[in-house]
C-alpha atoms as an extended CHARMM CRD file, in Angstrom:
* protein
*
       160  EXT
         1         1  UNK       CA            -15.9930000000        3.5180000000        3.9840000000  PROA      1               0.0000000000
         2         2  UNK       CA            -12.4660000000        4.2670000000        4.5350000000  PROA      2               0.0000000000
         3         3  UNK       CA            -12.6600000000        2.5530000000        8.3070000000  PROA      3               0.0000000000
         4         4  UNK       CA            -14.1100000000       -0.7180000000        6.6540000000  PROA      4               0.0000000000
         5         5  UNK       CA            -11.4770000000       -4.0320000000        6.5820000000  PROA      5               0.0000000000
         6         6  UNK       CA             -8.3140000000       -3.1810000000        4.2300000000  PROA      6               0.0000000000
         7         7  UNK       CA             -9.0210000000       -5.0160000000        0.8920000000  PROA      7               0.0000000000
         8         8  UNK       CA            -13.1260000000       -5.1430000000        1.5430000000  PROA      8               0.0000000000
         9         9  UNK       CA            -14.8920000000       -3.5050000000       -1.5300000000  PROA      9               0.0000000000
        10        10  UNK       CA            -16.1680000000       -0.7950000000        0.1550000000  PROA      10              0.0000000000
        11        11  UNK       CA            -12.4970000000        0.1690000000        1.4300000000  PROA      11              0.0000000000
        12        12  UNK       CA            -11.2580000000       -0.4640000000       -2.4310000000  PROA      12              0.0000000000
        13        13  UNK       CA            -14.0530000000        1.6530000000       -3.9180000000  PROA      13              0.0000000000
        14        14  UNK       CA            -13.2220000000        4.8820000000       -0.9310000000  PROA      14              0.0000000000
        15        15  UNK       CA             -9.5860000000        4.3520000000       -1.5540000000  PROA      15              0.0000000000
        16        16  UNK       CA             -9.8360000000        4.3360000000       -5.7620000000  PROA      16              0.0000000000
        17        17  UNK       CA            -12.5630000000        7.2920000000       -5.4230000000  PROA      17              0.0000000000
        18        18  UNK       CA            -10.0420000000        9.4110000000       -3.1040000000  PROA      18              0.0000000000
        19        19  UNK       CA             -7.5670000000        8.7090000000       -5.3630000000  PROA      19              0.0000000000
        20        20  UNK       CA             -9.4930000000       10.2260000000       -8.3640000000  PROA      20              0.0000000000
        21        21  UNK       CA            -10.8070000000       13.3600000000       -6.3510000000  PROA      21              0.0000000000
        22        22  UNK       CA            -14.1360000000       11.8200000000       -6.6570000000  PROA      22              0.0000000000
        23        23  UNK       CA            -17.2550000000       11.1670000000       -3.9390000000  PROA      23              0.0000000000
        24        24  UNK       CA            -20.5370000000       10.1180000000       -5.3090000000  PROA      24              0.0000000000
        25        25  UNK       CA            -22.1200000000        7.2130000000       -2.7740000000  PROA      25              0.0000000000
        26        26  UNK       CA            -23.6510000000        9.6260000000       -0.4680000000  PROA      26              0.0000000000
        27        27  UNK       CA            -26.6950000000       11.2220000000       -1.6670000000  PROA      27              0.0000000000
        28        28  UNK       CA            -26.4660000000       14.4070000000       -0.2240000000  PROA      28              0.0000000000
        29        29  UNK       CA            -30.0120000000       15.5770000000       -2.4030000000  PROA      29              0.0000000000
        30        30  UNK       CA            -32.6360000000       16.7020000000       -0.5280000000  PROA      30              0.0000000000
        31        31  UNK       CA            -35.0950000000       15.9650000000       -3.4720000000  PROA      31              0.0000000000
        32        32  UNK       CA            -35.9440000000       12.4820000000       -4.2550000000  PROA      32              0.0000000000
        33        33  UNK       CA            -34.8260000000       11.2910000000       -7.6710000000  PROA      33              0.0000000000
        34        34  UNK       CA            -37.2610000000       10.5060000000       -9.8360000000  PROA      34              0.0000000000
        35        35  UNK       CA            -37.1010000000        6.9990000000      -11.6890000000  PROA      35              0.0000000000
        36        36  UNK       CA            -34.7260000000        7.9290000000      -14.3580000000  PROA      36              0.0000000000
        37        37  UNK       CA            -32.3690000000        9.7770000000      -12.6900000000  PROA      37              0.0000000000
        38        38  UNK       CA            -31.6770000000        7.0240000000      -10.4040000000  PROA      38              0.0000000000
        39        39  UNK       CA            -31.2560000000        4.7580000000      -13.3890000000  PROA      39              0.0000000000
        40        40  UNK       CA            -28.6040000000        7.2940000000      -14.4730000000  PROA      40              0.0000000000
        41        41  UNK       CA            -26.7240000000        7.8180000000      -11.0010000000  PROA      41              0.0000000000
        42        42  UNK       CA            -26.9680000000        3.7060000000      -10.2380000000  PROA      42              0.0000000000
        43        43  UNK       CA            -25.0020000000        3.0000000000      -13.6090000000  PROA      43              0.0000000000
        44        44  UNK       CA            -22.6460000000        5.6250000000      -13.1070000000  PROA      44              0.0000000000
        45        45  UNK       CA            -22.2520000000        4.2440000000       -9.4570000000  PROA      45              0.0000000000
        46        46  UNK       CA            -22.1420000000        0.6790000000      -10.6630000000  PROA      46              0.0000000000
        47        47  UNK       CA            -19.8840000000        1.7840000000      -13.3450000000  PROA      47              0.0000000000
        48        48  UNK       CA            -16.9850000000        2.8670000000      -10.7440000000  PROA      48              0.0000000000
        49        49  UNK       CA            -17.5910000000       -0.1760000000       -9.0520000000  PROA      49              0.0000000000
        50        50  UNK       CA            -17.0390000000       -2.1170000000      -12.0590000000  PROA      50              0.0000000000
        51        51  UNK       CA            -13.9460000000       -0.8890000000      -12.7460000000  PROA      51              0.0000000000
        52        52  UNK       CA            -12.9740000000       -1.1520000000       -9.0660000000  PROA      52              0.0000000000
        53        53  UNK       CA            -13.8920000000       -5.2880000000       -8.8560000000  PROA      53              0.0000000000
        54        54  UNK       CA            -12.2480000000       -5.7400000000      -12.4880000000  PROA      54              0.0000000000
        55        55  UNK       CA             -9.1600000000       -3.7290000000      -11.3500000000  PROA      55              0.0000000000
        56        56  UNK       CA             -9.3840000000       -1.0320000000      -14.4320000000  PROA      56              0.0000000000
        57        57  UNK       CA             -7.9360000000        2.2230000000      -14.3040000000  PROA      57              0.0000000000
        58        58  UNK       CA             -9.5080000000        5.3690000000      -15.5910000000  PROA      58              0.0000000000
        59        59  UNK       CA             -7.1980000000        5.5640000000      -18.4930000000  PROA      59              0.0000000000
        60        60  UNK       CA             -8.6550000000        5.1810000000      -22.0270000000  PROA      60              0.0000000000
        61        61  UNK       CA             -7.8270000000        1.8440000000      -21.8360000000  PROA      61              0.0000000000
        62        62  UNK       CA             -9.6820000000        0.7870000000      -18.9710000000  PROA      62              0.0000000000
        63        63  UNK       CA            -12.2730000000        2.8450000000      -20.0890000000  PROA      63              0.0000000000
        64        64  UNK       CA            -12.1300000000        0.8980000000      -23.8670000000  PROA      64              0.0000000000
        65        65  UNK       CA            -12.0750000000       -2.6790000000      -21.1560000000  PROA      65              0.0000000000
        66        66  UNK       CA            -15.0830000000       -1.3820000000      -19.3780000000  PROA      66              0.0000000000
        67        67  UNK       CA            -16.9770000000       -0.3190000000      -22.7270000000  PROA      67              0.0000000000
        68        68  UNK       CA            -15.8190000000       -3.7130000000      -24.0210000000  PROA      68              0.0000000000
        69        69  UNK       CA            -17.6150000000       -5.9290000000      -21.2690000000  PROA      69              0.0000000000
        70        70  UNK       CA            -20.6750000000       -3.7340000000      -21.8770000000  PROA      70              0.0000000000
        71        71  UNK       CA            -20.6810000000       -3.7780000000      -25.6240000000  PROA      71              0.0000000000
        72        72  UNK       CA            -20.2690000000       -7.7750000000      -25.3340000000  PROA      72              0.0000000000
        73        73  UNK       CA            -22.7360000000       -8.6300000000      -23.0680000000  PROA      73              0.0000000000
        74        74  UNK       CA            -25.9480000000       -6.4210000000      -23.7750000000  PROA      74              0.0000000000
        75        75  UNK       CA            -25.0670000000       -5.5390000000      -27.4280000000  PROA      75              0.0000000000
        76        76  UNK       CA            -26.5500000000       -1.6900000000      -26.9830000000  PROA      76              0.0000000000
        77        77  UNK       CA            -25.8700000000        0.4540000000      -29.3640000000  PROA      77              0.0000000000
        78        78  UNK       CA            -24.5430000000        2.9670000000      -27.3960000000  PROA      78              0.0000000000
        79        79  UNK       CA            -21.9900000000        0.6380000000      -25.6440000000  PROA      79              0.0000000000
        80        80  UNK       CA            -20.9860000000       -0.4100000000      -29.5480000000  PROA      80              0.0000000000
        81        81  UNK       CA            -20.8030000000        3.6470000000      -30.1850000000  PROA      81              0.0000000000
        82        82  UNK       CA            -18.6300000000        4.4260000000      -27.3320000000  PROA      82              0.0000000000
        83        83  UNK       CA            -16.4750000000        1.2730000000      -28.0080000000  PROA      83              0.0000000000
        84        84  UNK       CA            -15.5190000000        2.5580000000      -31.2050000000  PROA      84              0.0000000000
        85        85  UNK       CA            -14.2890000000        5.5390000000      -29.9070000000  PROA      85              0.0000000000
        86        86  UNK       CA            -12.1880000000        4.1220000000      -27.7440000000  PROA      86              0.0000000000
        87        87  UNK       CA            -10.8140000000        2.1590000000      -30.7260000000  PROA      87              0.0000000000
        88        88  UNK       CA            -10.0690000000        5.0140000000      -32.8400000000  PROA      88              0.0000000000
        89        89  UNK       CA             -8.2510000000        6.5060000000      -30.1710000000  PROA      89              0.0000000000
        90        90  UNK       CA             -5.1920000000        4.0200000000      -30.8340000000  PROA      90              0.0000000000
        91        91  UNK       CA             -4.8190000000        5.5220000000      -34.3370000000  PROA      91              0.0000000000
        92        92  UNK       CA             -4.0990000000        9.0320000000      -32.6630000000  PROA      92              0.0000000000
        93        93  UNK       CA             -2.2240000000        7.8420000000      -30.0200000000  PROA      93              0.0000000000
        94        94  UNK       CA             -0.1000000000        5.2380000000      -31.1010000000  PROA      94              0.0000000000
        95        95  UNK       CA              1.3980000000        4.8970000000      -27.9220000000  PROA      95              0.0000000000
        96        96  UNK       CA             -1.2040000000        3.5510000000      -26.2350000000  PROA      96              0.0000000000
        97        97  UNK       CA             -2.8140000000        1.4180000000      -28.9590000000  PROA      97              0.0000000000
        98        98  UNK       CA             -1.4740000000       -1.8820000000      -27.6230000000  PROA      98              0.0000000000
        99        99  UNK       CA             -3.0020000000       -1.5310000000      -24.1640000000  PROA      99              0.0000000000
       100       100  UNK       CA             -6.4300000000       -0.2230000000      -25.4880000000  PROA      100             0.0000000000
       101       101  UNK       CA             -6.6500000000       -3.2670000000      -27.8890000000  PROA      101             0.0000000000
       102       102  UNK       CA             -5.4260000000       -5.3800000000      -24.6860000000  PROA      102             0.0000000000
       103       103  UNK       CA             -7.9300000000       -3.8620000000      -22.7980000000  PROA      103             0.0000000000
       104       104  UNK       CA            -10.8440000000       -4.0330000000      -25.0500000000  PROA      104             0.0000000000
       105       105  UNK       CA             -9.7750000000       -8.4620000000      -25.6690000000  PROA      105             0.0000000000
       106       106  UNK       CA             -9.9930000000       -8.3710000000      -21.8060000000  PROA      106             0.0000000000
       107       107  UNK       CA            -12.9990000000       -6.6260000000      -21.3840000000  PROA      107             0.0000000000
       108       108  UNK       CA            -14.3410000000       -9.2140000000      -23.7490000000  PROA      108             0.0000000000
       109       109  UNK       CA            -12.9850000000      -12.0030000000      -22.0360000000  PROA      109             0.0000000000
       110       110  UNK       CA            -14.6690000000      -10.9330000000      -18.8080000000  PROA      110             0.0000000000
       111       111  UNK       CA            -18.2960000000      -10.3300000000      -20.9110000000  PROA      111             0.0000000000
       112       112  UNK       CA            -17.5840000000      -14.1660000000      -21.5910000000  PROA      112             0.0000000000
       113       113  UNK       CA            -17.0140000000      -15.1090000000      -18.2180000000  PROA      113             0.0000000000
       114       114  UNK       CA            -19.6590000000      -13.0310000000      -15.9470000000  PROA      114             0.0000000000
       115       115  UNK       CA            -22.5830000000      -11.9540000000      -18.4150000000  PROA      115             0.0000000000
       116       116  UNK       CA            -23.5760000000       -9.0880000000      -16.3260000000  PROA      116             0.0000000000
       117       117  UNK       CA            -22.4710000000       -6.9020000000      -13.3410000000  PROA      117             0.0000000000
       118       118  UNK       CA            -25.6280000000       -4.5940000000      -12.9510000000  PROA      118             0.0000000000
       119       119  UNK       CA            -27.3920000000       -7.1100000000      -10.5070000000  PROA      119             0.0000000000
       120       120  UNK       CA            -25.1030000000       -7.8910000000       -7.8460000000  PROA      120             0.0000000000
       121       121  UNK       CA            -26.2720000000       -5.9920000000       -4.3190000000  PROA      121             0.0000000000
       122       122  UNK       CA            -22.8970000000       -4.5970000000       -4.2850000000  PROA      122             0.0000000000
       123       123  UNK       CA            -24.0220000000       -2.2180000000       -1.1630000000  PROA      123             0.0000000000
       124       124  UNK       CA            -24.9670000000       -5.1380000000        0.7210000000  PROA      124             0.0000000000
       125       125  UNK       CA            -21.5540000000       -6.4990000000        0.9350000000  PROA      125             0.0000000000
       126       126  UNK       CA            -19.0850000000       -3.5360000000        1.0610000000  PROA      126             0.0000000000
       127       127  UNK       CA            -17.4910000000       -4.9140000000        4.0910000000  PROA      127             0.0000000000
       128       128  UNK       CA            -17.1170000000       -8.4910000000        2.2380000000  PROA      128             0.0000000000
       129       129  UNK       CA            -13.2750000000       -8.4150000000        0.5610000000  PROA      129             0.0000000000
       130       130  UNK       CA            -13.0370000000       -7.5640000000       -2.8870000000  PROA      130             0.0000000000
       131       131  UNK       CA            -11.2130000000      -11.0020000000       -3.5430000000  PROA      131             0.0000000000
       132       132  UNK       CA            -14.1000000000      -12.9150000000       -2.2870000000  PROA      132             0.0000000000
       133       133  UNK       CA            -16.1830000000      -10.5250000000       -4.5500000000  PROA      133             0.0000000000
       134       134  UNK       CA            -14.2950000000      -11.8060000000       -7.6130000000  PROA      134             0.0000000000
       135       135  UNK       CA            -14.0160000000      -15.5130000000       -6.4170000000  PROA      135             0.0000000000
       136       136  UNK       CA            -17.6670000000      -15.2970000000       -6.4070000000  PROA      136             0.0000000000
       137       137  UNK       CA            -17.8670000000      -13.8430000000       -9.9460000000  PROA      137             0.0000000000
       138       138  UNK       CA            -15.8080000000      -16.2420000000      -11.1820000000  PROA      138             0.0000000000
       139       139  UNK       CA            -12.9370000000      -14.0240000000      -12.4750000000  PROA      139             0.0000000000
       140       140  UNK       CA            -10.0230000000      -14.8780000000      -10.1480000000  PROA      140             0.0000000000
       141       141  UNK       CA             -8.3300000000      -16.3930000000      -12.7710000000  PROA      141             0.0000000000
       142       142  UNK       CA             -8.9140000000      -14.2050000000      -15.4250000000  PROA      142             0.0000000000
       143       143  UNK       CA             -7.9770000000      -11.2640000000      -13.6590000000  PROA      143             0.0000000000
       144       144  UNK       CA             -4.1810000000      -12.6660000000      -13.4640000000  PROA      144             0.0000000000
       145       145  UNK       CA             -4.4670000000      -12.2870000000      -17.1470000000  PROA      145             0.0000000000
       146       146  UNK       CA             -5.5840000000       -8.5000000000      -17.1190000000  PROA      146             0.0000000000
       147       147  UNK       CA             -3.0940000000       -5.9720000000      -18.7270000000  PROA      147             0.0000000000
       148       148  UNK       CA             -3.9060000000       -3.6440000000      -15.8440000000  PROA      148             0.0000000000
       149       149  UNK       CA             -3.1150000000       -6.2630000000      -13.1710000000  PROA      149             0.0000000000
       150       150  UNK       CA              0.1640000000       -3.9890000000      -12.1610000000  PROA      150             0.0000000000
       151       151  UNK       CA             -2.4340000000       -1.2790000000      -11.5250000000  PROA      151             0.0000000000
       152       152  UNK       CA             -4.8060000000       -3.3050000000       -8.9010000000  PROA      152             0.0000000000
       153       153  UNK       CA             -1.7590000000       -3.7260000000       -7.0130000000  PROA      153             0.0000000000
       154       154  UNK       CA             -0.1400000000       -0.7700000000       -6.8650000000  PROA      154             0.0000000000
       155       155  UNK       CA             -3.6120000000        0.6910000000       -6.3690000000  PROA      155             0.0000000000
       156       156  UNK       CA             -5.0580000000       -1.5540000000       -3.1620000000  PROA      156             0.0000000000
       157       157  UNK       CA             -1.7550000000       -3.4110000000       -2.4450000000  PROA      157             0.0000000000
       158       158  UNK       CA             -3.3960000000       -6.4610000000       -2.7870000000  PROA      158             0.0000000000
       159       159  UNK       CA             -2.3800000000       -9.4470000000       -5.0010000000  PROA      159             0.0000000000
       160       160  UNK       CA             -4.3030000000      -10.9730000000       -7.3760000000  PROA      160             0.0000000000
């Protein structure tokens, strides 16, 4: 994925992963997965791809974003659960209560905009650049509001 066109998704996703110390889109298991465990492994997968096409670090404020656009568009529990969590984590760290509570209003604001990310055939267009990912989703706009805008730069080099 790293050879693919600078700025496609699949160069984006390679280049964010390599920066984390992380591989997972090779499935390098000999033994089929059974239904559930690909549910699992797909949303993780997606998940990193999310926060890839949204631009969303792996702090605890991109996570709170990315727990956000869950929580607001399929109302689980669990996304709720997790949300709160992230909240809380602004009373202990007061430092980075502002960006959470950013984070979590953009997260929202994206929920409103694109209702769901889990359906998109992401694999199918890996070559296809991430900007005409997010023209497509209807978030081009939007995404020059994110607090983590600085970060999608400075990550891909790419403007938004």
């Amino acid at each position: 994925m790293a050879a693919m066109p600078k700025g496609s998704l699949g160069w984006c996703v390679q280049l964010r992963l390599q920066k984390l110390g992380l591989s997972f889109l090779v499935n390098q298991s000999p033994v089929p997965e059974s239904q559930e465990e690909f549910v699992i492994s797909r949303s993780v997968r997606l998940h990193e791809i999310h926060h890839t096409i949204l631009g969303l670090p792996i702090t605890v404020a991109g996570e709170a974003a990315a727990t956000a656009f869950y929580a607001s568009t399929g109302s689980m529990p669990f996304d709720i659960g997790i949300l709160s969590s992230w909240m809380l984590r602004g009373a202990y760290a007061p430092s980075e209560r502002r960006l959470i509570w950013d984070g979590i209003g953009f997260g929202i604001a994206v929920g409103q905009t694109v209702p769901e990310l889990f359906s998109p055939r992401w694999e199918d267009g890996w070559e296809r650049s991430i900007i005409d990912w997010q023209k497509e989703l209807g978030i081009t706009q939007l995404l020059k509001t994110s607090p983590f805008k600085d970060d999608f730069v400075n990550i891909y080099g790419l403007s938004l």
